[in-house]
Amino acid sequence: MISAAERLRRLESLFLKEDRLLIVINADPDAMASAMALKRLLWRKIAGTTIAHVNRISRPDNLAMIRLLRLDLRPLKEVDRGAFTRFAILDSQPEHHEAFEGIDFHVVIDHHPEGAVNAAFVDIRPQYGATSTMMTQYLRAARIKPSARLATGLFYGIKVDTSNFERRAVIEDVNAFQFLFRYVNVYMARKIEQAEITLDFLKFYRRALDAVRVRKRRIRVHLGPVPNPDVCVTIADFFMKIHDIAWVIISGIVQGRLVIIVRNDGLGKHAGKLLARAFGHLGTAGGHKAMARAEIPVDNLKELVQVKDDTAVLRWIARCMRG
Ligand SMILES: [Mn+2]
């Protein structure tokens, strides 16, 4: 097995003082924190590092992370690739996103299952819970004491990707987490973690609270037009906090699709199977036992329900789910 020090040596050997590095990510907490760490590792060793993202960033915790950790991210589309001599991809692999195509990556560091990767430096460890864990090991090998912001980012990256250690994690994740904890700003970490909604969500909460009816420990609300599916997701999660609610079904219309979000306590019927059976023939539908989603193009509903009539939609969904 190759040591952390040896990995670091091999990674550093790829860079010259005049190199300009472009780090490309599909931005989420783990990817953003990993990019911060690589930038820090190469700080003062190369001429400069820019971090570019390929996705639209809208999740409130991601936005809070960018603001509080003072991350400087650019959309990849707006970056002049000709200005860079080295390219790295973190927490992803070149085949994972079409926007990565056509870039000749020198560095690939990731924890997803290994695909066909061709680069001068490849470090893929699928058993790891987070790329942030791998990057923490690089920092430690380089004897870098992380700043509070960097430590907080990596700490949150590990928390998110392991679902607070409820999911796929190895002892290395636990060790990195424990190491980072010494340097974390707990107030910053808490604020990032708390950030679940944006201000414009509040009117949908009001709409949901006005419409809510509880029947047989179930809550069903159709929100009508909403800006994105996350609105339905956060409202569904919110109602699941009520101690004796067993099922929550929240739907909304998002850009020509009827989105149905289901949450339950995991003690009864399988939500994913139920949705697949009820709506699979009309669009995409499925998920896990306690969380599931269906998305149906409104065009497919023309003969079935009047989508502008919120009450009719609500009744139609309930009827389909009864089977
Ligand atoms: Mn990750």
CSV table of C-alpha atoms and ligand atoms in Angstrom, one decimal:
chain,number,residue,atom,x,y,z
A,1,MET,CA,0.0,0.0,0.0
A,2,ILE,CA,1.2,3.4,-0.9
A,3,SER,CA,1.7,5.9,1.9
A,4,ALA,CA,0.1,9.4,2.2
A,5,ALA,CA,3.6,11.0,2.0
A,6,GLU,CA,4.3,9.1,-1.2
A,7,ARG,CA,1.0,10.1,-2.7
A,8,LEU,CA,1.7,13.7,-1.8
A,9,ARG,CA,5.1,13.6,-3.4
A,10,ARG,CA,3.7,12.1,-6.6
A,11,LEU,CA,1.0,14.8,-6.7
A,12,GLU,CA,3.4,17.7,-6.1
A,13,SER,CA,5.9,16.4,-8.7
A,14,LEU,CA,3.3,17.1,-11.4
A,15,PHE,CA,3.5,20.9,-10.8
A,16,LEU,CA,6.0,23.5,-11.7
A,17,LYS,CA,6.3,27.0,-10.2
A,18,GLU,CA,4.7,28.7,-13.2
A,19,ASP,CA,1.8,26.4,-13.5
A,20,ARG,CA,-1.8,27.7,-13.4
A,21,LEU,CA,-4.3,25.1,-12.2
A,22,LEU,CA,-7.9,24.9,-13.0
A,23,ILE,CA,-9.9,22.7,-10.6
A,24,VAL,CA,-13.2,21.5,-12.1
A,25,ILE,CA,-16.0,20.3,-9.9
A,26,ASN,CA,-19.6,19.4,-9.8
A,27,ALA,CA,-20.2,21.6,-6.8
A,28,ASP,CA,-21.5,20.1,-3.6
A,29,PRO,CA,-20.0,20.4,-0.1
A,30,ASP,CA,-17.5,17.5,-0.5
A,31,ALA,CA,-16.3,18.8,-3.9
A,32,MET,CA,-16.0,22.4,-2.8
A,33,ALA,CA,-14.1,21.5,0.3
A,34,SER,CA,-11.8,19.2,-1.6
A,35,ALA,CA,-11.1,22.0,-4.1
A,36,MET,CA,-10.2,24.4,-1.2
A,37,ALA,CA,-7.8,21.8,0.1
A,38,LEU,CA,-6.0,21.2,-3.2
A,39,LYS,CA,-5.7,24.9,-3.7
A,40,ARG,CA,-4.2,25.2,-0.2
A,41,LEU,CA,-1.8,22.3,-0.8
A,42,LEU,CA,-0.4,24.0,-3.9
A,43,TRP,CA,-0.5,27.5,-2.4
A,44,ARG,CA,2.8,29.3,-3.1
A,45,LYS,CA,4.0,26.2,-5.0
A,46,ILE,CA,2.4,27.2,-8.3
A,47,ALA,CA,1.4,30.5,-10.0
A,48,GLY,CA,-2.3,30.3,-9.2
A,49,THR,CA,-5.5,28.1,-8.8
A,50,THR,CA,-9.0,28.8,-10.0
A,51,ILE,CA,-12.0,26.6,-9.1
A,52,ALA,CA,-14.7,26.2,-11.7
A,53,HIS,CA,-18.1,24.4,-11.3
A,54,VAL,CA,-20.2,22.8,-14.0
A,55,ASN,CA,-23.6,22.8,-12.2
A,56,ARG,CA,-26.0,25.4,-11.0
A,57,ILE,CA,-25.6,25.9,-7.3
A,58,SER,CA,-29.0,26.5,-5.6
A,59,ARG,CA,-29.0,24.4,-2.4
A,60,PRO,CA,-29.1,26.7,0.6
A,61,ASP,CA,-26.4,24.9,2.5
A,62,ASN,CA,-24.1,25.1,-0.5
A,63,LEU,CA,-24.8,28.8,-0.8
A,64,ALA,CA,-24.1,29.4,2.9
A,65,MET,CA,-20.9,27.4,2.6
A,66,ILE,CA,-19.7,29.6,-0.3
A,67,ARG,CA,-20.6,32.8,1.6
A,68,LEU,CA,-19.1,31.8,5.0
A,69,LEU,CA,-16.0,30.0,3.7
A,70,ARG,CA,-15.5,32.8,1.2
A,71,LEU,CA,-15.2,30.5,-1.7
A,72,ASP,CA,-14.4,31.9,-5.1
A,73,LEU,CA,-16.1,29.8,-7.7
A,74,ARG,CA,-16.6,30.5,-11.4
A,75,PRO,CA,-19.0,28.8,-13.8
A,76,LEU,CA,-16.8,26.6,-16.1
A,77,LYS,CA,-18.5,28.2,-19.2
A,78,GLU,CA,-17.1,31.6,-18.2
A,79,VAL,CA,-13.5,30.3,-17.8
A,80,ASP,CA,-10.9,30.7,-20.5
A,81,ARG,CA,-9.3,27.3,-20.4
A,82,GLY,CA,-6.3,28.5,-22.5
A,83,ALA,CA,-5.1,30.4,-19.4
A,84,PHE,CA,-4.4,27.2,-17.6
A,85,THR,CA,-1.5,24.7,-17.8
A,86,ARG,CA,-2.9,22.0,-15.4
A,87,PHE,CA,-6.4,20.6,-14.9
A,88,ALA,CA,-7.7,18.7,-11.9
A,89,ILE,CA,-11.1,17.1,-11.2
A,90,LEU,CA,-12.1,16.3,-7.6
A,91,ASP,CA,-15.0,14.2,-6.2
A,92,SER,CA,-15.9,13.2,-9.7
A,93,GLN,CA,-14.5,11.5,-12.8
A,94,PRO,CA,-14.3,12.8,-16.3
A,95,GLU,CA,-17.1,10.6,-17.6
A,96,HIS,CA,-19.5,11.7,-14.8
A,97,HIS,CA,-20.7,14.9,-16.5
A,98,GLU,CA,-20.8,16.0,-20.2
A,99,ALA,CA,-19.2,19.4,-19.2
A,100,PHE,CA,-16.1,17.5,-18.2
A,101,GLU,CA,-15.6,16.1,-21.7
A,102,GLY,CA,-12.9,17.6,-23.8
A,103,ILE,CA,-10.7,18.6,-20.8
A,104,ASP,CA,-7.4,16.7,-20.5
A,105,PHE,CA,-7.2,16.2,-16.7
A,106,HIS,CA,-3.8,15.8,-15.1
A,107,VAL,CA,-5.2,15.0,-11.7
A,108,VAL,CA,-8.2,12.9,-10.7
A,109,ILE,CA,-9.0,12.5,-7.0
A,110,ASP,CA,-12.3,10.8,-6.1
A,111,HIS,CA,-14.2,8.3,-4.0
A,112,HIS,CA,-16.9,7.1,-6.4
A,113,PRO,CA,-16.6,3.7,-8.1
A,114,GLU,CA,-13.7,3.7,-10.5
A,115,GLY,CA,-14.5,4.1,-14.2
A,116,ALA,CA,-12.2,4.4,-17.2
A,117,VAL,CA,-9.8,7.2,-16.1
A,118,ASN,CA,-6.7,8.3,-17.9
A,119,ALA,CA,-4.6,11.0,-16.1
A,120,ALA,CA,-1.0,11.5,-15.0
A,121,PHE,CA,-2.2,11.3,-11.3
A,122,VAL,CA,-5.2,9.2,-10.4
A,123,ASP,CA,-6.2,8.6,-6.7
A,124,ILE,CA,-9.6,6.9,-6.5
A,125,ARG,CA,-10.7,5.2,-3.3
A,126,PRO,CA,-14.3,4.0,-3.6
A,127,GLN,CA,-14.5,2.6,-0.1
A,128,TYR,CA,-14.0,6.1,1.4
A,129,GLY,CA,-17.1,8.1,2.5
A,130,ALA,CA,-15.8,11.4,1.2
A,131,THR,CA,-13.1,13.0,-1.0
A,132,SER,CA,-12.7,15.4,1.9
A,133,THR,CA,-11.2,12.6,3.9
A,134,MET,CA,-8.6,11.9,1.2
A,135,MET,CA,-7.8,15.6,1.0
A,136,THR,CA,-7.4,15.8,4.8
A,137,GLN,CA,-4.8,13.0,4.5
A,138,TYR,CA,-2.9,15.1,1.9
A,139,LEU,CA,-2.9,18.1,4.2
A,140,ARG,CA,-1.7,16.1,7.1
A,141,ALA,CA,1.0,14.5,5.0
A,142,ALA,CA,2.1,18.0,4.0
A,143,ARG,CA,2.0,19.1,7.7
A,144,ILE,CA,-0.4,21.8,6.9
A,145,LYS,CA,-2.6,23.1,9.8
A,146,PRO,CA,-5.9,23.8,8.1
A,147,SER,CA,-7.5,27.3,8.6
A,148,ALA,CA,-10.8,27.3,10.4
A,149,ARG,CA,-12.6,27.9,7.1
A,150,LEU,CA,-10.8,25.0,5.3
A,151,ALA,CA,-11.3,22.7,8.3
A,152,THR,CA,-15.0,23.6,8.5
A,153,GLY,CA,-15.5,22.9,4.8
A,154,LEU,CA,-13.8,19.5,4.9
A,155,PHE,CA,-15.7,18.6,8.1
A,156,TYR,CA,-19.0,19.5,6.5
A,157,GLY,CA,-18.1,17.6,3.3
A,158,ILE,CA,-17.5,14.4,5.3
A,159,LYS,CA,-20.7,15.0,7.3
A,160,VAL,CA,-22.9,15.4,4.2
A,161,ASP,CA,-21.4,12.5,2.2
A,162,THR,CA,-21.6,10.0,5.0
A,163,SER,CA,-25.0,11.4,6.2
A,164,ASN,CA,-23.5,11.9,9.6
A,165,PHE,CA,-21.8,8.5,9.4
A,166,GLU,CA,-25.1,6.7,8.8
A,167,ARG,CA,-23.9,5.7,5.4
A,168,ARG,CA,-20.8,4.2,3.7
A,169,ALA,CA,-17.8,5.3,5.7
A,170,VAL,CA,-14.4,3.8,6.8
A,171,ILE,CA,-12.2,4.4,9.8
A,172,GLU,CA,-10.2,6.9,7.8
A,173,ASP,CA,-13.3,9.1,7.5
A,174,VAL,CA,-13.7,9.0,11.3
A,175,ASN,CA,-10.0,9.8,11.8
A,176,ALA,CA,-10.2,12.8,9.4
A,177,PHE,CA,-13.3,14.0,11.1
A,178,GLN,CA,-11.7,13.8,14.5
A,179,PHE,CA,-8.6,15.6,13.3
A,180,LEU,CA,-10.6,18.4,11.6
A,181,PHE,CA,-12.8,18.9,14.7
A,182,ARG,CA,-9.9,20.6,16.4
A,183,TYR,CA,-9.8,23.4,13.8
A,184,VAL,CA,-13.5,23.7,13.0
A,185,ASN,CA,-15.5,26.9,13.7
A,186,VAL,CA,-18.6,25.2,15.2
A,187,TYR,CA,-20.8,28.3,14.7
A,188,MET,CA,-19.9,28.4,11.0
A,189,ALA,CA,-20.5,24.6,10.6
A,190,ARG,CA,-23.8,24.9,12.4
A,191,LYS,CA,-25.0,27.8,10.3
A,192,ILE,CA,-24.1,26.0,7.1
A,193,GLU,CA,-25.8,22.8,8.2
A,194,GLN,CA,-28.9,24.8,9.3
A,195,ALA,CA,-29.3,26.5,6.0
A,196,GLU,CA,-32.1,24.5,4.4
A,197,ILE,CA,-34.3,27.1,2.8
A,198,THR,CA,-34.1,30.4,1.0
A,199,LEU,CA,-36.3,33.4,1.8
A,200,ASP,CA,-38.6,32.8,-1.2
A,201,PHE,CA,-39.5,29.4,0.3
A,202,LEU,CA,-41.5,31.0,3.0
A,203,LYS,CA,-44.6,31.7,0.9
A,204,PHE,CA,-44.8,28.0,0.0
A,205,TYR,CA,-44.6,27.1,3.7
A,206,ARG,CA,-47.5,29.5,4.3
A,207,ARG,CA,-49.4,27.9,1.4
A,208,ALA,CA,-48.7,24.4,2.8
A,209,LEU,CA,-49.7,25.3,6.3
A,210,ASP,CA,-53.0,26.9,5.1
A,211,ALA,CA,-53.8,23.8,3.0
A,212,VAL,CA,-52.7,21.1,5.4
A,213,ARG,CA,-55.3,18.5,6.5
A,214,VAL,CA,-54.3,15.5,8.6
A,215,ARG,CA,-56.1,12.2,7.9
A,216,LYS,CA,-55.0,8.8,9.3
A,217,ARG,CA,-51.6,10.2,10.3
A,218,ARG,CA,-51.1,11.3,6.7
A,219,ILE,CA,-50.5,14.8,5.3
A,220,ARG,CA,-51.1,15.5,1.7
A,221,VAL,CA,-50.6,18.9,0.1
A,222,HIS,CA,-50.5,20.0,-3.5
A,223,LEU,CA,-48.6,23.3,-3.8
A,224,GLY,CA,-49.4,24.2,-7.4
A,225,PRO,CA,-46.6,25.9,-9.3
A,226,VAL,CA,-43.3,26.0,-7.4
A,227,PRO,CA,-39.9,27.2,-8.6
A,228,ASN,CA,-38.0,23.9,-8.0
A,229,PRO,CA,-38.6,20.4,-6.5
A,230,ASP,CA,-36.5,21.3,-3.4
A,231,VAL,CA,-39.5,23.3,-2.1
A,232,CYS,CA,-41.6,20.1,-2.0
A,233,VAL,CA,-38.7,18.2,-0.4
A,234,THR,CA,-38.1,20.6,2.4
A,235,ILE,CA,-41.8,21.0,3.2
A,236,ALA,CA,-42.2,17.2,3.2
A,237,ASP,CA,-39.3,16.8,5.6
A,238,PHE,CA,-40.7,19.6,7.7
A,239,PHE,CA,-44.1,17.9,8.2
A,240,MET,CA,-42.3,14.6,9.0
A,241,LYS,CA,-41.0,16.3,12.1
A,242,ILE,CA,-44.5,16.1,13.6
A,243,HIS,CA,-44.1,13.1,16.0
A,244,ASP,CA,-47.2,11.1,15.0
A,245,ILE,CA,-47.3,11.7,11.2
A,246,ALA,CA,-46.5,8.5,9.3
A,247,TRP,CA,-46.7,9.7,5.7
A,248,VAL,CA,-46.3,13.0,3.9
A,249,ILE,CA,-47.1,13.5,0.2
A,250,ILE,CA,-46.2,16.9,-1.2
A,251,SER,CA,-46.7,17.8,-4.9
A,252,GLY,CA,-46.1,20.7,-7.1
A,253,ILE,CA,-45.8,21.8,-10.7
A,254,VAL,CA,-42.2,22.5,-11.8
A,255,GLN,CA,-41.4,23.5,-15.3
A,256,GLY,CA,-44.0,21.4,-17.0
A,257,ARG,CA,-43.7,18.5,-14.7
A,258,LEU,CA,-45.9,17.3,-11.8
A,259,VAL,CA,-43.4,16.5,-9.0
A,260,ILE,CA,-44.6,14.2,-6.1
A,261,ILE,CA,-42.4,13.9,-3.1
A,262,VAL,CA,-43.2,11.2,-0.5
A,263,ARG,CA,-41.7,10.7,3.0
A,264,ASN,CA,-42.7,8.2,5.5
A,265,ASP,CA,-41.5,6.7,8.8
A,266,GLY,CA,-40.2,3.6,7.1
A,267,LEU,CA,-42.4,1.4,9.2
A,268,GLY,CA,-45.2,0.7,6.7
A,269,LYS,CA,-45.4,0.3,2.9
A,270,HIS,CA,-42.3,0.9,0.6
A,271,ALA,CA,-42.7,4.4,-0.7
A,272,GLY,CA,-40.5,3.9,-3.8
A,273,LYS,CA,-42.3,0.7,-4.9
A,274,LEU,CA,-45.7,2.4,-4.3
A,275,LEU,CA,-44.8,5.4,-6.4
A,276,ALA,CA,-43.3,3.2,-9.2
A,277,ARG,CA,-46.5,1.2,-9.3
A,278,ALA,CA,-48.8,4.3,-9.2
A,279,PHE,CA,-46.9,6.6,-11.6
A,280,GLY,CA,-44.1,4.7,-13.3
A,281,HIS,CA,-46.1,4.3,-16.6
A,282,LEU,CA,-46.5,8.1,-16.8
A,283,GLY,CA,-43.0,9.3,-16.0
A,284,THR,CA,-40.1,8.5,-13.7
A,285,ALA,CA,-41.1,7.2,-10.2
A,286,GLY,CA,-39.3,5.4,-7.5
A,287,GLY,CA,-37.0,5.6,-4.5
A,288,HIS,CA,-36.3,4.1,-1.1
A,289,LYS,CA,-38.6,2.7,1.6
A,290,ALA,CA,-39.0,6.0,3.4
A,291,MET,CA,-38.3,8.5,0.7
A,292,ALA,CA,-39.5,8.6,-2.9
A,293,ARG,CA,-40.2,10.9,-5.8
A,294,ALA,CA,-42.2,10.8,-9.0
A,295,GLU,CA,-41.9,13.3,-11.9
A,296,ILE,CA,-44.6,13.3,-14.6
A,297,PRO,CA,-44.6,15.5,-17.7
A,298,VAL,CA,-47.8,17.5,-17.5
A,299,ASP,CA,-48.4,16.6,-21.2
A,300,ASN,CA,-49.0,13.0,-20.0
A,301,LEU,CA,-51.8,14.1,-17.7
A,302,LYS,CA,-54.0,15.8,-20.2
A,303,GLU,CA,-56.6,13.0,-20.4
A,304,LEU,CA,-56.3,12.2,-16.7
A,305,VAL,CA,-56.6,15.3,-14.6
A,306,GLN,CA,-57.0,19.1,-14.9
A,307,VAL,CA,-53.5,20.2,-13.6
A,308,LYS,CA,-54.6,23.8,-13.1
A,309,ASP,CA,-57.2,22.6,-10.5
A,310,ASP,CA,-55.2,22.0,-7.3
A,311,THR,CA,-58.0,20.1,-5.5
A,312,ALA,CA,-58.4,17.8,-8.5
A,313,VAL,CA,-54.7,17.1,-8.7
A,314,LEU,CA,-54.6,16.3,-4.9
A,315,ARG,CA,-57.5,13.8,-5.3
A,316,TRP,CA,-56.0,12.2,-8.4
A,317,ILE,CA,-52.7,11.6,-6.7
A,318,ALA,CA,-54.5,10.0,-3.7
A,319,ARG,CA,-56.6,7.8,-6.0
A,320,CYS,CA,-53.5,6.6,-7.9
A,321,MET,CA,-51.6,5.8,-4.7
A,322,ARG,CA,-54.5,3.8,-3.3
A,323,GLY,CA,-54.0,1.6,-6.4
B,1,MN,MN,-18.2,13.1,-2.4
